[in-house]
Amino acid sequence: MESAGALPALLRAVAALCVSALVLMGGYAAMHSTDSEAITDEKLIHGAQLSAVIGDTTVDGESLAIHSFQQVGNQWRAMVSFQGPFMASDFDALEYYLRGYQPGLRATFIWRTAATPEQINEAALHVAEGKSSIISLASQPDWAGEIIEIALYFVGESRSEQLVVVKLALLPSGGLQTLASVWSEWFAFRGWTLS
């Protein structure tokens, strides 16, 4: 008989948890939304618009296929870049879509600014194979001023499969992008490091 009374209490607790999550997400979106006059369009960069810095690439339609990494010691590296300029304040998040991403490969987003072009700024990327991922740039302390170059840098083991950069999209300020970046990071695959 006690289990019959526990079920409604459990359902009320789950419902309260769901309502509180919706209120929290709504407040988070409202807090990070901008005035409608300040909305900037996203900056879409197809993989084919990127240039190889390290490794060998070929253009595949609108994508860029990295088919050869450069060996440095016992690691394999590749880097592709896109030249600016654009203002960091116009974009709060980066959406990226890669195919052929394998465990054991680390991806990093890199950028340089006009104010300090010699300084390399970076943020780790968490790739979800087969779908887009989003990272918040607004939370990066060095994402400021005029951006003159962005790049994707990959480090890993020898590869048999091509890594394909389908697209990058710099997303404007807004609550939905912020929520999407949090959601993407929560559900991104991360290899277990035993630490």
CSV table of C-alpha atoms in Angstrom, one decimal:
chain,number,residue,atom,x,y,z
A,1,MET,CA,0.0,0.0,0.0
A,2,GLU,CA,2.9,2.4,0.7
A,3,SER,CA,4.1,2.1,-3.0
A,4,ALA,CA,0.7,3.3,-4.3
A,5,GLY,CA,1.1,6.5,-2.3
A,6,ALA,CA,4.7,7.0,-3.4
A,7,LEU,CA,3.9,7.0,-7.2
A,8,PRO,CA,1.9,10.3,-7.1
A,9,ALA,CA,4.6,11.9,-5.0
A,10,LEU,CA,7.3,10.8,-7.4
A,11,LEU,CA,5.3,12.1,-10.4
A,12,ARG,CA,4.9,15.5,-8.6
A,13,ALA,CA,8.6,15.6,-8.0
A,14,VAL,CA,9.5,14.8,-11.6
A,15,ALA,CA,6.9,17.4,-12.8
A,16,ALA,CA,8.4,20.1,-10.5
A,17,LEU,CA,11.9,19.2,-11.8
A,18,CYS,CA,10.7,19.6,-15.4
A,19,VAL,CA,9.0,23.0,-14.7
A,20,SER,CA,12.1,24.3,-12.9
A,21,ALA,CA,14.3,23.2,-15.8
A,22,LEU,CA,12.0,25.1,-18.3
A,23,VAL,CA,12.0,28.2,-16.1
A,24,LEU,CA,15.8,28.1,-15.8
A,25,MET,CA,16.3,27.7,-19.5
A,26,GLY,CA,13.9,30.5,-20.3
A,27,GLY,CA,15.7,32.8,-17.8
A,28,TYR,CA,19.0,31.8,-19.3
A,29,ALA,CA,17.8,32.6,-22.8
A,30,ALA,CA,16.3,35.9,-21.8
A,31,MET,CA,19.5,36.9,-20.0
A,32,HIS,CA,21.6,36.3,-23.0
A,33,SER,CA,19.2,37.7,-25.7
A,34,THR,CA,20.0,41.0,-27.4
A,35,ASP,CA,18.0,43.9,-28.7
A,36,SER,CA,16.3,43.1,-32.1
A,37,GLU,CA,18.1,46.1,-33.6
A,38,ALA,CA,21.5,44.6,-32.8
A,39,ILE,CA,20.9,41.2,-34.6
A,40,THR,CA,23.8,40.2,-36.9
A,41,ASP,CA,23.5,37.4,-39.5
A,42,GLU,CA,25.6,34.3,-39.0
A,43,LYS,CA,28.8,34.0,-40.9
A,44,LEU,CA,28.8,30.7,-42.7
A,45,ILE,CA,32.2,29.3,-43.8
A,46,HIS,CA,32.1,26.2,-46.0
A,47,GLY,CA,35.0,23.8,-45.6
A,48,ALA,CA,36.1,24.6,-49.1
A,49,GLN,CA,36.8,28.2,-48.0
A,50,LEU,CA,39.5,27.0,-45.6
A,51,SER,CA,43.2,26.8,-46.5
A,52,ALA,CA,45.5,24.0,-45.4
A,53,VAL,CA,48.3,25.2,-43.0
A,54,ILE,CA,49.5,21.7,-41.9
A,55,GLY,CA,48.6,18.5,-43.8
A,56,ASP,CA,47.3,17.8,-47.3
A,57,THR,CA,43.7,18.6,-48.3
A,58,THR,CA,41.4,18.5,-51.3
A,59,VAL,CA,38.2,20.3,-51.9
A,60,ASP,CA,35.1,18.0,-52.1
A,61,GLY,CA,32.2,20.1,-53.3
A,62,GLU,CA,31.7,22.7,-50.5
A,63,SER,CA,33.6,20.6,-48.0
A,64,LEU,CA,37.4,20.3,-47.3
A,65,ALA,CA,38.8,16.8,-46.9
A,66,ILE,CA,42.0,16.4,-44.9
A,67,HIS,CA,43.5,13.2,-46.2
A,68,SER,CA,47.0,13.5,-44.9
A,69,PHE,CA,48.2,14.6,-41.5
A,70,GLN,CA,51.8,15.7,-40.9
A,71,GLN,CA,53.8,13.6,-38.4
A,72,VAL,CA,55.6,15.5,-35.7
A,73,GLY,CA,57.3,13.1,-33.3
A,74,ASN,CA,54.7,10.3,-32.6
A,75,GLN,CA,51.7,12.6,-33.2
A,76,TRP,CA,49.9,13.5,-36.4
A,77,ARG,CA,48.8,17.1,-36.9
A,78,ALA,CA,46.6,19.0,-39.3
A,79,MET,CA,45.5,22.7,-39.4
A,80,VAL,CA,43.1,24.6,-41.7
A,81,SER,CA,42.5,28.3,-41.5
A,82,PHE,CA,40.2,31.1,-42.6
A,83,GLN,CA,41.3,34.8,-42.9
A,84,GLY,CA,39.1,37.5,-41.4
A,85,PRO,CA,38.6,40.3,-40.6
A,86,PHE,CA,35.4,40.5,-38.5
A,87,MET,CA,34.5,41.7,-35.1
A,88,ALA,CA,34.3,39.2,-32.2
A,89,SER,CA,31.5,41.2,-30.6
A,90,ASP,CA,29.2,40.3,-33.5
A,91,PHE,CA,29.5,36.5,-32.8
A,92,ASP,CA,29.0,34.7,-29.5
A,93,ALA,CA,29.2,31.0,-30.7
A,94,LEU,CA,30.8,28.7,-33.2
A,95,GLU,CA,28.8,25.9,-34.8
A,96,TYR,CA,31.0,23.3,-36.6
A,97,TYR,CA,30.3,20.1,-38.5
A,98,LEU,CA,32.9,17.5,-39.2
A,99,ARG,CA,32.7,14.0,-40.7
A,100,GLY,CA,35.2,11.1,-40.2
A,101,TYR,CA,36.1,12.3,-36.7
A,102,GLN,CA,37.7,9.3,-34.8
A,103,PRO,CA,38.4,8.8,-31.1
A,104,GLY,CA,41.9,9.7,-30.2
A,105,LEU,CA,41.8,12.9,-32.2
A,106,ARG,CA,41.8,16.2,-30.4
A,107,ALA,CA,40.3,19.3,-32.1
A,108,THR,CA,41.0,22.9,-31.1
A,109,PHE,CA,39.6,26.2,-32.4
A,110,ILE,CA,42.3,28.8,-32.8
A,111,TRP,CA,42.1,32.5,-33.5
A,112,ARG,CA,44.3,35.6,-33.7
A,113,THR,CA,43.3,39.2,-33.2
A,114,ALA,CA,44.5,42.5,-34.8
A,115,ALA,CA,45.5,43.8,-31.4
A,116,THR,CA,47.8,40.9,-30.7
A,117,PRO,CA,48.5,39.0,-34.0
A,118,GLU,CA,51.4,37.1,-32.5
A,119,GLN,CA,49.3,35.6,-29.7
A,120,ILE,CA,47.5,32.3,-30.5
A,121,ASN,CA,44.2,31.9,-28.6
A,122,GLU,CA,42.5,28.6,-28.4
A,123,ALA,CA,39.4,26.7,-27.2
A,124,ALA,CA,39.0,22.9,-27.1
A,125,LEU,CA,36.2,21.5,-29.4
A,126,HIS,CA,34.0,18.6,-28.5
A,127,VAL,CA,32.9,16.9,-31.7
A,128,ALA,CA,29.7,14.9,-32.0
A,129,GLU,CA,30.2,12.6,-35.0
A,130,GLY,CA,27.5,13.0,-37.7
A,131,LYS,CA,26.0,16.2,-36.3
A,132,SER,CA,26.8,19.8,-35.7
A,133,SER,CA,28.3,20.9,-32.4
A,134,ILE,CA,28.4,24.4,-30.9
A,135,ILE,CA,30.9,26.1,-28.6
A,136,SER,CA,30.3,29.4,-26.8
A,137,LEU,CA,32.9,32.0,-27.8
A,138,ALA,CA,31.5,34.8,-25.5
A,139,SER,CA,32.8,32.9,-22.5
A,140,GLN,CA,36.4,32.9,-23.9
A,141,PRO,CA,38.4,35.8,-22.4
A,142,ASP,CA,40.4,36.5,-25.5
A,143,TRP,CA,37.5,36.5,-27.9
A,144,ALA,CA,37.5,40.3,-28.4
A,145,GLY,CA,38.2,43.0,-30.9
A,146,GLU,CA,38.9,42.4,-34.5
A,147,ILE,CA,39.6,38.8,-35.4
A,148,ILE,CA,42.0,38.4,-38.3
A,149,GLU,CA,42.2,34.6,-38.6
A,150,ILE,CA,40.5,31.5,-37.3
A,151,ALA,CA,41.6,27.9,-37.6
A,152,LEU,CA,40.9,24.3,-36.7
A,153,TYR,CA,43.9,22.4,-35.3
A,154,PHE,CA,43.8,18.6,-35.0
A,155,VAL,CA,46.3,16.3,-33.1
A,156,GLY,CA,46.0,12.6,-33.0
A,157,GLU,CA,47.2,9.2,-34.2
A,158,SER,CA,47.8,8.0,-37.7
A,159,ARG,CA,44.6,7.9,-39.7
A,160,SER,CA,43.2,5.7,-42.4
A,161,GLU,CA,40.0,7.7,-42.9
A,162,GLN,CA,39.7,11.3,-44.2
A,163,LEU,CA,38.6,14.0,-41.9
A,164,VAL,CA,36.1,16.3,-43.6
A,165,VAL,CA,35.4,19.8,-42.5
A,166,VAL,CA,31.8,20.4,-43.8
A,167,LYS,CA,31.2,23.9,-42.4
A,168,LEU,CA,31.8,26.5,-39.7
A,169,ALA,CA,29.2,29.0,-38.7
A,170,LEU,CA,29.9,32.0,-36.5
A,171,LEU,CA,26.6,32.7,-34.7
A,172,PRO,CA,25.4,36.1,-33.5
A,173,SER,CA,24.5,36.9,-30.0
A,174,GLY,CA,21.3,35.3,-28.7
A,175,GLY,CA,19.8,33.1,-26.0
A,176,LEU,CA,19.1,30.2,-28.3
A,177,GLN,CA,22.7,29.9,-29.4
A,178,THR,CA,23.8,30.1,-25.8
A,179,LEU,CA,21.5,27.3,-24.8
A,180,ALA,CA,22.5,25.2,-27.9
A,181,SER,CA,26.2,25.5,-27.0
A,182,VAL,CA,25.5,24.3,-23.4
A,183,TRP,CA,23.4,21.4,-24.8
A,184,SER,CA,26.1,20.5,-27.3
A,185,GLU,CA,28.9,20.5,-24.7
A,186,TRP,CA,26.8,18.4,-22.3
A,187,PHE,CA,26.2,15.7,-24.9
A,188,ALA,CA,29.5,15.8,-26.7
A,189,PHE,CA,31.6,12.6,-26.7
A,190,ARG,CA,34.8,12.8,-24.7
A,191,GLY,CA,37.2,9.9,-24.4
A,192,TRP,CA,37.9,8.7,-20.9
A,193,THR,CA,41.4,9.8,-19.8
A,194,LEU,CA,41.6,7.6,-16.7
A,195,SER,CA,42.0,10.7,-14.6
